[in-house]
């Protein structure tokens, strides 16, 4: 097979990769050399956002946004997802940046729903545009949304998101619930910024029938610039939740994501989720692969190895070529993410908005 062009980018180190072997002539299920199976794709549809959360996006946005021609087109995204589906991917999460700022995002969801064998389409969003889009998204085939909300105080919200309007997010949450989307609320606990509200956020989520989840602050991109004293692990969060949940440690990883859940102590069906990449690395059970808005496949948030699936398609590559690039990308996946270790290429660790959180 001819060598297909790679792509240059500030954030990625592109290693040379071998040509597709002659005997690679069917699309295999994706797994890696450590026995992990891959069933979940996180696809970023844009690296832009209408907010600039302090742990994610620099004020005024990232220096380098993909230009329009860099982005995967909807046709390319749908083709990629159908190859991923043949390779065992069952669930796709649209993310970003903010996925709802991608023009015609509803059409993308609809195309992927109609054309691919993926079982479940979900999205992570800041919900600023969800009040208008919840119904069309659901009609297009979206199953659920994870909505990021770090505070219920309008001034704090504006401060953490650098200008966001809490009212729009709340309207988005209500719209999503109203049209029957499954809703989870994601909160990054930040000592000194929202720690006094964590219990209230749980009560709020439960009162709506949504599941609250806490994500440990990761030292990536802007998150790496915040003082480490702001980081809170699951135990720190639990102390703020009082007697709302059982006190034993979170259960084993369940479902298709990295969250571990603790049941409410009042016997109701409510739960609180914890995503603990720092205090309790879940890499051993990782089942997800990421594709950036430009179409680079990344085996892990922390991984520097990336291959441009977009360029393979634009150079006329076949579905088998794409599958080989996926297989090869995952074959080099490390056992863990090493977020807290000093990093030889610190500047290459980009934030979630560029990789697709
Ligand atoms: N814009 C959408 C949103 O905010 O939900 C989707 C993309 S955002 C990058 C996805 C998730 O990553 C959000 O829940 C956000 O809170 C989380 N996130 C971003 N940077 C983070 C960091 N440094 N540590 C932990 N979580 C982070
Ligand atoms: Fe935007 Fe989401 Fe990052 Fe906040 S976390 S800046 S909403 S991409």
mmCIF file of C-alpha atoms and ligand atoms in Angstrom:
data_model
loop_
_atom_site.group_PDB
_atom_site.id
_atom_site.type_symbol
_atom_site.label_atom_id
_atom_site.label_comp_id
_atom_site.label_asym_id
_atom_site.label_seq_id
_atom_site.Cartn_x
_atom_site.Cartn_y
_atom_site.Cartn_z
ATOM 1 C CA UNK A 1 0.000 0.000 0.000
ATOM 2 C CA UNK A 2 1.298 3.452 -0.777
ATOM 3 C CA UNK A 3 2.238 5.553 2.200
ATOM 4 C CA UNK A 4 -0.657 7.913 2.894
ATOM 5 C CA UNK A 5 0.041 11.472 3.895
ATOM 6 C CA UNK A 6 0.021 12.413 7.528
ATOM 7 C CA UNK A 7 -1.023 15.779 8.816
ATOM 8 C CA UNK A 8 0.911 18.361 10.743
ATOM 9 C CA UNK A 9 -0.563 19.888 13.859
ATOM 10 C CA UNK A 10 0.736 21.746 16.849
ATOM 11 C CA UNK A 11 -0.428 19.104 19.205
ATOM 12 C CA UNK A 12 0.495 15.805 17.758
ATOM 13 C CA UNK A 13 3.649 13.904 17.111
ATOM 14 C CA UNK A 14 3.125 11.775 14.055
ATOM 15 C CA UNK A 15 5.163 8.666 14.081
ATOM 16 C CA UNK A 16 5.864 6.794 10.954
ATOM 17 C CA UNK A 17 3.473 3.947 10.605
ATOM 18 C CA UNK A 18 3.709 0.750 8.654
ATOM 19 C CA UNK A 19 1.939 0.032 5.403
ATOM 20 C CA UNK A 20 -1.149 -2.156 5.579
ATOM 21 C CA UNK A 21 -0.045 -5.793 5.470
ATOM 22 C CA UNK A 22 -1.322 -7.869 2.539
ATOM 23 C CA UNK A 23 -3.133 -10.266 4.837
ATOM 24 C CA UNK A 24 -5.098 -7.433 6.461
ATOM 25 C CA UNK A 25 -8.143 -7.940 4.273
ATOM 26 C CA UNK A 26 -11.116 -7.869 6.628
ATOM 27 C CA UNK A 27 -12.097 -5.254 9.186
ATOM 28 C CA UNK A 28 -11.382 -6.707 12.644
ATOM 29 C CA UNK A 29 -12.968 -5.845 15.980
ATOM 30 C CA UNK A 30 -10.850 -3.162 17.640
ATOM 31 C CA UNK A 31 -8.734 -4.227 20.582
ATOM 32 C CA UNK A 32 -5.242 -3.508 21.807
ATOM 33 C CA UNK A 33 -2.253 -5.544 22.884
ATOM 34 C CA UNK A 34 -3.401 -5.337 26.518
ATOM 35 C CA UNK A 35 -6.667 -7.071 25.723
ATOM 36 C CA UNK A 36 -8.892 -4.004 25.897
ATOM 37 C CA UNK A 37 -11.854 -4.040 23.473
ATOM 38 C CA UNK A 38 -13.060 -0.783 21.917
ATOM 39 C CA UNK A 39 -16.794 -0.192 21.626
ATOM 40 C CA UNK A 40 -17.165 3.535 22.242
ATOM 41 C CA UNK A 41 -16.094 6.413 19.995
ATOM 42 C CA UNK A 42 -15.877 10.036 21.078
ATOM 43 C CA UNK A 43 -16.022 12.164 17.968
ATOM 44 C CA UNK A 44 -15.234 15.855 18.245
ATOM 45 C CA UNK A 45 -17.168 17.855 15.667
ATOM 46 C CA UNK A 46 -15.525 21.221 16.308
ATOM 47 C CA UNK A 47 -12.710 22.676 18.381
ATOM 48 C CA UNK A 48 -14.643 25.933 18.840
ATOM 49 C CA UNK A 49 -16.820 26.898 21.751
ATOM 50 C CA UNK A 50 -19.139 29.710 22.773
ATOM 51 C CA UNK A 51 -17.781 29.539 26.337
ATOM 52 C CA UNK A 52 -14.243 29.523 27.679
ATOM 53 C CA UNK A 53 -14.251 27.519 30.921
ATOM 54 C CA UNK A 54 -11.235 28.297 33.061
ATOM 55 C CA UNK A 55 -9.960 24.697 33.045
ATOM 56 C CA UNK A 56 -10.512 24.096 29.350
ATOM 57 C CA UNK A 57 -10.228 27.047 26.976
ATOM 58 C CA UNK A 58 -7.917 30.073 27.059
ATOM 59 C CA UNK A 59 -9.669 33.454 27.299
ATOM 60 C CA UNK A 60 -10.701 34.323 23.750
ATOM 61 C CA UNK A 61 -10.420 30.702 22.590
ATOM 62 C CA UNK A 62 -7.549 28.528 21.384
ATOM 63 C CA UNK A 63 -4.898 30.206 19.193
ATOM 64 C CA UNK A 64 -5.312 27.656 16.476
ATOM 65 C CA UNK A 65 -8.761 26.658 15.426
ATOM 66 C CA UNK A 66 -9.230 24.271 12.588
ATOM 67 C CA UNK A 67 -10.290 26.104 9.456
ATOM 68 C CA UNK A 68 -13.369 24.845 7.707
ATOM 69 C CA UNK A 69 -11.508 22.694 5.170
ATOM 70 C CA UNK A 70 -9.611 21.019 7.989
ATOM 71 C CA UNK A 71 -12.767 19.728 9.610
ATOM 72 C CA UNK A 72 -14.207 16.365 8.744
ATOM 73 C CA UNK A 73 -17.175 16.891 6.456
ATOM 74 C CA UNK A 74 -20.425 15.185 7.446
ATOM 75 C CA UNK A 75 -19.899 12.642 4.651
ATOM 76 C CA UNK A 76 -16.412 11.874 5.963
ATOM 77 C CA UNK A 77 -17.648 11.638 9.534
ATOM 78 C CA UNK A 78 -20.450 9.270 8.542
ATOM 79 C CA UNK A 79 -18.071 7.106 6.533
ATOM 80 C CA UNK A 80 -15.614 6.934 9.406
ATOM 81 C CA UNK A 81 -18.325 6.015 11.861
ATOM 82 C CA UNK A 82 -19.606 3.250 9.616
ATOM 83 C CA UNK A 83 -16.098 1.767 9.474
ATOM 84 C CA UNK A 84 -15.831 2.099 13.251
ATOM 85 C CA UNK A 85 -19.199 0.343 13.554
ATOM 86 C CA UNK A 86 -17.907 -2.535 11.414
ATOM 87 C CA UNK A 87 -14.947 -2.661 13.800
ATOM 88 C CA UNK A 88 -17.187 -3.065 16.844
ATOM 89 C CA UNK A 89 -18.006 0.482 17.922
ATOM 90 C CA UNK A 90 -21.536 0.453 19.391
ATOM 91 C CA UNK A 91 -21.857 3.905 20.841
ATOM 92 C CA UNK A 92 -20.790 7.325 19.542
ATOM 93 C CA UNK A 93 -20.558 10.501 21.563
ATOM 94 C CA UNK A 94 -20.465 13.821 19.705
ATOM 95 C CA UNK A 95 -18.328 16.289 21.578
ATOM 96 C CA UNK A 96 -16.052 19.269 21.013
ATOM 97 C CA UNK A 97 -15.342 22.114 21.652
ATOM 98 C CA UNK A 98 -19.035 22.743 21.804
ATOM 99 C CA UNK A 99 -20.806 20.383 19.397
ATOM 100 C CA UNK A 100 -23.879 22.586 19.139
ATOM 101 C CA UNK A 101 -21.865 25.407 17.552
ATOM 102 C CA UNK A 102 -21.096 23.161 14.561
ATOM 103 C CA UNK A 103 -23.365 24.339 11.774
ATOM 104 C CA UNK A 104 -26.108 21.837 10.927
ATOM 105 C CA UNK A 105 -25.168 19.498 13.755
ATOM 106 C CA UNK A 106 -28.698 18.076 13.702
ATOM 107 C CA UNK A 107 -28.144 16.935 10.135
ATOM 108 C CA UNK A 108 -24.928 15.166 11.119
ATOM 109 C CA UNK A 109 -26.727 13.278 13.877
ATOM 110 C CA UNK A 110 -29.468 12.353 11.466
ATOM 111 C CA UNK A 111 -27.034 11.128 8.780
ATOM 112 C CA UNK A 112 -25.098 9.006 11.256
ATOM 113 C CA UNK A 113 -28.290 7.608 12.757
ATOM 114 C CA UNK A 114 -29.678 6.700 9.353
ATOM 115 C CA UNK A 115 -26.542 5.357 7.696
ATOM 116 C CA UNK A 116 -24.542 3.544 10.328
ATOM 117 C CA UNK A 117 -25.046 0.509 12.524
ATOM 118 C CA UNK A 118 -24.131 2.354 15.718
ATOM 119 C CA UNK A 119 -26.587 1.463 18.489
ATOM 120 C CA UNK A 120 -26.514 4.636 20.523
ATOM 121 C CA UNK A 121 -25.756 8.286 19.717
ATOM 122 C CA UNK A 122 -25.136 10.659 22.599
ATOM 123 C CA UNK A 123 -23.608 14.104 23.042
ATOM 124 C CA UNK A 124 -21.668 16.099 25.603
ATOM 125 C CA UNK A 125 -22.686 19.750 25.513
ATOM 126 C CA UNK A 126 -22.656 22.959 27.484
ATOM 127 C CA UNK A 127 -26.368 23.263 26.601
ATOM 128 C CA UNK A 128 -26.307 26.960 25.736
ATOM 129 C CA UNK A 129 -28.115 26.134 22.469
ATOM 130 C CA UNK A 130 -30.025 23.108 23.657
ATOM 131 C CA UNK A 131 -33.321 24.866 24.348
ATOM 132 C CA UNK A 132 -33.811 25.229 20.579
ATOM 133 C CA UNK A 133 -32.041 22.045 19.499
ATOM 134 C CA UNK A 134 -33.178 19.386 21.980
ATOM 135 C CA UNK A 135 -36.249 18.345 20.012
ATOM 136 C CA UNK A 136 -34.626 18.290 16.547
ATOM 137 C CA UNK A 137 -31.685 16.363 17.980
ATOM 138 C CA UNK A 138 -33.932 13.801 19.570
ATOM 139 C CA UNK A 139 -35.915 13.479 16.342
ATOM 140 C CA UNK A 140 -32.635 13.000 14.470
ATOM 141 C CA UNK A 141 -31.804 9.990 16.639
ATOM 142 C CA UNK A 142 -29.896 11.329 19.639
ATOM 143 C CA UNK A 143 -30.444 9.252 22.772
ATOM 144 C CA UNK A 144 -29.011 11.405 25.530
ATOM 145 C CA UNK A 145 -26.925 14.377 26.574
ATOM 146 C CA UNK A 146 -24.277 14.942 29.202
ATOM 147 C CA UNK A 147 -24.554 18.589 30.150
ATOM 148 C CA UNK A 148 -21.697 20.451 31.795
ATOM 149 C CA UNK A 149 -22.729 22.675 34.665
ATOM 150 C CA UNK A 150 -20.294 23.602 37.421
ATOM 151 C CA UNK A 151 -22.440 25.936 39.480
ATOM 152 C CA UNK A 152 -26.054 27.001 40.000
ATOM 153 C CA UNK A 153 -25.075 30.581 40.747
ATOM 154 C CA UNK A 154 -25.387 32.908 37.741
ATOM 155 C CA UNK A 155 -22.416 35.114 38.653
ATOM 156 C CA UNK A 156 -20.157 32.188 39.358
ATOM 157 C CA UNK A 157 -21.274 30.550 36.149
ATOM 158 C CA UNK A 158 -20.329 33.671 34.213
ATOM 159 C CA UNK A 159 -16.972 33.694 35.968
ATOM 160 C CA UNK A 160 -16.092 29.990 35.487
ATOM 161 C CA UNK A 161 -17.214 29.992 31.845
ATOM 162 C CA UNK A 162 -15.924 33.523 31.173
ATOM 163 C CA UNK A 163 -19.231 35.075 30.228
ATOM 164 C CA UNK A 164 -21.739 32.222 30.028
ATOM 165 C CA UNK A 165 -25.431 32.703 30.764
ATOM 166 C CA UNK A 166 -26.659 30.162 33.318
ATOM 167 C CA UNK A 167 -30.291 30.813 32.348
ATOM 168 C CA UNK A 168 -29.716 29.442 28.857
ATOM 169 C CA UNK A 169 -28.111 26.307 30.219
ATOM 170 C CA UNK A 170 -30.986 25.712 32.619
ATOM 171 C CA UNK A 171 -33.428 26.207 29.742
ATOM 172 C CA UNK A 172 -31.417 23.669 27.750
ATOM 173 C CA UNK A 173 -31.534 21.127 30.582
ATOM 174 C CA UNK A 174 -35.303 21.485 30.900
ATOM 175 C CA UNK A 175 -35.800 21.201 27.142
ATOM 176 C CA UNK A 176 -33.717 18.021 26.991
ATOM 177 C CA UNK A 177 -35.709 16.434 29.785
ATOM 178 C CA UNK A 178 -38.964 17.607 28.286
ATOM 179 C CA UNK A 179 -38.332 15.860 24.959
ATOM 180 C CA UNK A 180 -37.213 12.666 26.677
ATOM 181 C CA UNK A 181 -33.449 12.753 26.204
ATOM 182 C CA UNK A 182 -31.508 10.938 28.906
ATOM 183 C CA UNK A 183 -29.712 13.638 30.893
ATOM 184 C CA UNK A 184 -26.580 13.509 33.008
ATOM 185 C CA UNK A 185 -25.028 16.610 34.531
ATOM 186 C CA UNK A 186 -21.237 16.856 34.557
ATOM 187 C CA UNK A 187 -19.532 19.032 37.166
ATOM 188 C CA UNK A 188 -15.827 19.659 37.607
ATOM 189 C CA UNK A 189 -15.376 20.273 41.359
ATOM 190 C CA UNK A 190 -12.984 23.135 41.987
ATOM 191 C CA UNK A 191 -11.813 23.855 45.501
ATOM 192 C CA UNK A 192 -12.625 27.453 46.377
ATOM 193 C CA UNK A 193 -14.820 27.982 43.287
ATOM 194 C CA UNK A 194 -17.798 25.619 43.611
ATOM 195 C CA UNK A 195 -17.050 23.168 46.446
ATOM 196 C CA UNK A 196 -19.744 24.675 48.678
ATOM 197 C CA UNK A 197 -22.373 23.909 46.006
ATOM 198 C CA UNK A 198 -21.687 20.261 45.265
ATOM 199 C CA UNK A 199 -24.513 18.954 47.464
ATOM 200 C CA UNK A 200 -26.891 21.462 45.960
ATOM 201 C CA UNK A 201 -25.961 20.361 42.458
ATOM 202 C CA UNK A 202 -26.739 16.746 43.406
ATOM 203 C CA UNK A 203 -30.128 17.776 44.851
ATOM 204 C CA UNK A 204 -30.862 19.818 41.757
ATOM 205 C CA UNK A 205 -30.019 16.965 39.387
ATOM 206 C CA UNK A 206 -32.014 14.433 41.377
ATOM 207 C CA UNK A 207 -35.013 16.766 41.569
ATOM 208 C CA UNK A 208 -35.099 16.740 37.761
ATOM 209 C CA UNK A 209 -34.538 13.007 37.372
ATOM 210 C CA UNK A 210 -31.023 13.579 36.011
ATOM 211 C CA UNK A 211 -27.814 11.890 37.186
ATOM 212 C CA UNK A 212 -25.075 14.156 38.569
ATOM 213 C CA UNK A 213 -21.450 13.216 37.916
ATOM 214 C CA UNK A 214 -18.238 14.737 39.176
ATOM 215 C CA UNK A 215 -15.145 14.812 36.954
ATOM 216 C CA UNK A 216 -11.761 15.295 38.563
ATOM 217 C CA UNK A 217 -9.884 18.268 37.167
ATOM 218 C CA UNK A 218 -7.261 17.021 34.736
ATOM 219 C CA UNK A 219 -3.964 18.835 34.270
ATOM 220 C CA UNK A 220 -4.420 19.196 30.539
ATOM 221 C CA UNK A 221 -4.306 22.439 28.571
ATOM 222 C CA UNK A 222 -5.771 25.253 30.668
ATOM 223 C CA UNK A 223 -6.415 22.760 33.478
ATOM 224 C CA UNK A 224 -2.657 22.370 33.877
ATOM 225 C CA UNK A 225 -2.324 26.105 34.551
ATOM 226 C CA UNK A 226 -4.675 26.095 37.535
ATOM 227 C CA UNK A 227 -3.149 25.598 40.986
ATOM 228 C CA UNK A 228 -3.126 21.945 42.002
ATOM 229 C CA UNK A 229 -4.780 23.027 45.259
ATOM 230 C CA UNK A 230 -8.003 23.480 43.270
ATOM 231 C CA UNK A 231 -8.150 19.794 42.387
ATOM 232 C CA UNK A 232 -10.641 17.685 44.287
ATOM 233 C CA UNK A 233 -10.793 13.907 44.181
ATOM 234 C CA UNK A 234 -13.845 11.704 44.759
ATOM 235 C CA UNK A 235 -13.217 11.501 48.526
ATOM 236 C CA UNK A 236 -13.065 15.297 48.744
ATOM 237 C CA UNK A 237 -16.361 15.538 46.881
ATOM 238 C CA UNK A 238 -17.990 12.904 49.080
ATOM 239 C CA UNK A 239 -17.218 14.963 52.160
ATOM 240 C CA UNK A 240 -19.306 17.772 50.671
ATOM 241 C CA UNK A 241 -22.198 15.464 49.830
ATOM 242 C CA UNK A 242 -22.917 14.657 53.479
ATOM 243 C CA UNK A 243 -25.330 11.776 53.926
ATOM 244 C CA UNK A 244 -26.816 11.937 50.434
ATOM 245 C CA UNK A 245 -24.943 8.838 49.256
ATOM 246 C CA UNK A 246 -23.737 5.628 50.862
ATOM 247 C CA UNK A 247 -20.300 6.032 52.306
ATOM 248 C CA UNK A 248 -18.664 2.955 50.796
ATOM 249 C CA UNK A 249 -16.357 3.615 47.858
ATOM 250 C CA UNK A 250 -17.929 4.029 44.421
ATOM 251 C CA UNK A 251 -18.906 0.780 42.741
ATOM 252 C CA UNK A 252 -16.987 -0.821 39.948
ATOM 253 C CA UNK A 253 -17.064 0.843 36.576
ATOM 254 C CA UNK A 254 -20.459 0.201 35.056
ATOM 255 C CA UNK A 255 -22.137 0.918 31.772
ATOM 256 C CA UNK A 256 -20.132 2.058 28.801
ATOM 257 C CA UNK A 257 -18.285 5.025 30.205
ATOM 258 C CA UNK A 258 -15.580 5.603 32.792
ATOM 259 C CA UNK A 259 -17.924 6.681 35.620
ATOM 260 C CA UNK A 260 -18.374 4.722 38.833
ATOM 261 C CA UNK A 261 -21.640 5.271 40.640
ATOM 262 C CA UNK A 262 -22.735 5.475 44.247
ATOM 263 C CA UNK A 263 -26.374 4.981 45.196
ATOM 264 C CA UNK A 264 -28.398 7.527 47.148
ATOM 265 C CA UNK A 265 -28.623 6.643 50.808
ATOM 266 C CA UNK A 266 -32.360 7.315 50.958
ATOM 267 C CA UNK A 267 -33.244 4.134 49.091
ATOM 268 C CA UNK A 268 -34.305 5.980 45.934
ATOM 269 C CA UNK A 269 -32.989 5.008 42.512
ATOM 270 C CA UNK A 270 -30.811 8.144 42.366
ATOM 271 C CA UNK A 271 -27.047 7.860 41.950
ATOM 272 C CA UNK A 272 -23.987 10.053 41.851
ATOM 273 C CA UNK A 273 -21.255 9.350 39.316
ATOM 274 C CA UNK A 274 -17.533 9.867 39.771
ATOM 275 C CA UNK A 275 -15.045 10.100 36.952
ATOM 276 C CA UNK A 276 -11.673 9.773 38.587
ATOM 277 C CA UNK A 277 -8.869 9.812 36.037
ATOM 278 C CA UNK A 278 -6.470 11.138 38.660
ATOM 279 C CA UNK A 279 -7.255 9.424 41.961
ATOM 280 C CA UNK A 280 -8.408 6.125 40.508
ATOM 281 C CA UNK A 281 -7.181 5.627 37.011
ATOM 282 C CA UNK A 282 -9.672 3.584 35.010
ATOM 283 C CA UNK A 283 -7.372 2.881 32.088
ATOM 284 C CA UNK A 284 -7.451 -0.901 32.575
ATOM 285 C CA UNK A 285 -11.082 -0.951 31.520
ATOM 286 C CA UNK A 286 -10.844 1.728 28.856
ATOM 287 C CA UNK A 287 -13.126 0.987 25.919
ATOM 288 C CA UNK A 288 -12.993 4.299 24.079
ATOM 289 C CA UNK A 289 -11.193 5.833 21.204
ATOM 290 C CA UNK A 290 -11.185 9.469 20.147
ATOM 291 C CA UNK A 291 -11.309 11.263 16.834
ATOM 292 C CA UNK A 292 -10.626 15.002 16.749
ATOM 293 C CA UNK A 293 -12.593 17.518 14.700
ATOM 294 C CA UNK A 294 -9.850 17.360 12.056
ATOM 295 C CA UNK A 295 -10.167 13.611 11.868
ATOM 296 C CA UNK A 296 -7.086 12.559 13.822
ATOM 297 C CA UNK A 297 -7.555 9.301 15.679
ATOM 298 C CA UNK A 298 -6.145 9.321 19.200
ATOM 299 C CA UNK A 299 -6.122 6.230 21.327
ATOM 300 C CA UNK A 300 -6.196 8.286 24.525
ATOM 301 C CA UNK A 301 -6.505 11.863 25.781
ATOM 302 C CA UNK A 302 -2.887 11.555 26.850
ATOM 303 C CA UNK A 303 -1.645 9.882 23.729
ATOM 304 C CA UNK A 304 0.622 11.748 21.332
ATOM 305 C CA UNK A 305 0.269 9.204 18.577
ATOM 306 C CA UNK A 306 -2.305 10.357 16.089
ATOM 307 C CA UNK A 307 -3.076 9.493 12.509
ATOM 308 C CA UNK A 308 -5.149 11.608 10.175
ATOM 309 C CA UNK A 309 -8.061 9.442 9.103
ATOM 310 C CA UNK A 310 -9.280 12.469 7.167
ATOM 311 C CA UNK A 311 -6.147 12.519 5.030
ATOM 312 C CA UNK A 312 -6.443 8.814 4.362
ATOM 313 C CA UNK A 313 -9.953 9.423 3.040
ATOM 314 C CA UNK A 314 -8.929 12.487 1.046
ATOM 315 C CA UNK A 315 -6.053 10.536 -0.520
ATOM 316 C CA UNK A 316 -8.514 7.930 -1.776
ATOM 317 C CA UNK A 317 -7.851 5.344 0.949
ATOM 318 C CA UNK A 318 -10.215 2.404 1.282
ATOM 319 C CA UNK A 319 -12.256 1.349 4.304
ATOM 320 C CA UNK A 320 -9.563 -1.265 4.937
ATOM 321 C CA UNK A 321 -6.916 1.471 4.972
ATOM 322 C CA UNK A 322 -8.982 3.324 7.562
ATOM 323 C CA UNK A 323 -9.421 0.187 9.629
ATOM 324 C CA UNK A 324 -5.687 -0.521 9.498
ATOM 325 C CA UNK A 325 -4.947 3.008 10.741
ATOM 326 C CA UNK A 326 -7.414 2.461 13.603
ATOM 327 C CA UNK A 327 -5.844 -0.872 14.509
ATOM 328 C CA UNK A 328 -2.340 0.500 14.351
ATOM 329 C CA UNK A 329 -3.228 3.588 16.385
ATOM 330 C CA UNK A 330 -4.672 1.466 19.186
ATOM 331 C CA UNK A 331 -1.869 -1.067 19.084
ATOM 332 C CA UNK A 332 0.492 1.455 20.636
ATOM 333 C CA UNK A 333 -1.855 2.499 23.418
ATOM 334 C CA UNK A 334 -0.183 2.754 26.769
ATOM 335 C CA UNK A 335 -1.466 1.051 29.891
ATOM 336 C CA UNK A 336 -2.183 4.343 31.714
ATOM 337 C CA UNK A 337 -2.276 8.063 31.027
ATOM 338 C CA UNK A 338 0.586 9.293 33.308
ATOM 339 C CA UNK A 339 -1.109 12.693 33.653
ATOM 340 C CA UNK A 340 0.699 13.541 36.854
ATOM 341 C CA UNK A 341 4.166 12.596 35.713
ATOM 342 C CA UNK A 342 6.505 15.256 34.333
ATOM 343 C CA UNK A 343 6.099 15.223 30.600
ATOM 344 C CA UNK A 344 8.882 15.312 28.095
ATOM 345 C CA UNK A 345 6.657 17.134 25.597
ATOM 346 C CA UNK A 346 4.630 19.267 27.986
ATOM 347 C CA UNK A 347 3.602 21.758 25.306
ATOM 348 C CA UNK A 348 2.001 18.956 23.327
ATOM 349 C CA UNK A 349 -0.491 18.158 26.030
ATOM 350 C CA UNK A 350 -3.460 20.041 24.719
ATOM 351 C CA UNK A 351 -6.762 20.776 26.375
ATOM 352 C CA UNK A 352 -9.956 18.849 26.081
ATOM 353 C CA UNK A 353 -11.482 21.310 23.621
ATOM 354 C CA UNK A 354 -8.881 20.385 20.988
ATOM 355 C CA UNK A 355 -8.855 16.637 21.514
ATOM 356 C CA UNK A 356 -12.544 16.324 22.262
ATOM 357 C CA UNK A 357 -13.307 15.880 25.930
HETATM 358 N N1 LIG B 1 -18.410 21.783 25.376
HETATM 359 C C1 LIG B 1 -18.965 20.563 25.829
HETATM 360 C C2 LIG B 1 -19.129 20.565 27.336
HETATM 361 O O1 LIG B 1 -18.568 21.434 27.990
HETATM 362 O O2 LIG B 1 -19.817 19.693 27.818
HETATM 363 C C3 LIG B 1 -18.207 19.339 25.384
HETATM 364 C C4 LIG B 1 -16.715 19.386 25.393
HETATM 365 S S1 LIG B 1 -15.978 19.552 26.993
HETATM 366 C C5 LIG B 1 -14.280 19.578 26.542
HETATM 367 C C6 LIG B 1 -16.286 17.949 27.677
HETATM 368 C C7 LIG B 1 -16.099 17.833 29.158
HETATM 369 O O3 LIG B 1 -14.746 18.012 29.457
HETATM 370 C C8 LIG B 1 -16.866 18.838 29.979
HETATM 371 O O4 LIG B 1 -17.707 18.145 30.881
HETATM 372 C C9 LIG B 1 -15.797 19.601 30.730
HETATM 373 O O5 LIG B 1 -16.215 19.949 32.013
HETATM 374 C C10 LIG B 1 -14.668 18.605 30.729
HETATM 375 N N2 LIG B 1 -13.343 19.201 30.872
HETATM 376 C C11 LIG B 1 -12.738 20.112 30.086
HETATM 377 N N3 LIG B 1 -11.489 20.374 30.510
HETATM 378 C C12 LIG B 1 -11.305 19.607 31.620
HETATM 379 C C13 LIG B 1 -10.217 19.411 32.522
HETATM 380 N N4 LIG B 1 -9.064 20.060 32.392
HETATM 381 N N5 LIG B 1 -10.386 18.519 33.538
HETATM 382 C C14 LIG B 1 -11.550 17.841 33.685
HETATM 383 N N6 LIG B 1 -12.594 17.977 32.862
HETATM 384 C C15 LIG B 1 -12.481 18.852 31.844
HETATM 385 FE FE1 LIG B 2 -16.354 24.992 26.001
HETATM 386 FE FE2 LIG B 2 -16.963 22.660 27.029
HETATM 387 FE FE3 LIG B 2 -14.443 23.565 27.165
HETATM 388 FE FE4 LIG B 2 -16.320 24.756 28.617
HETATM 389 S S1 LIG B 2 -15.629 22.634 28.831
HETATM 390 S S2 LIG B 2 -14.780 25.769 27.319
HETATM 391 S S3 LIG B 2 -18.097 24.570 27.338
HETATM 392 S S4 LIG B 2 -15.521 23.021 25.323
#
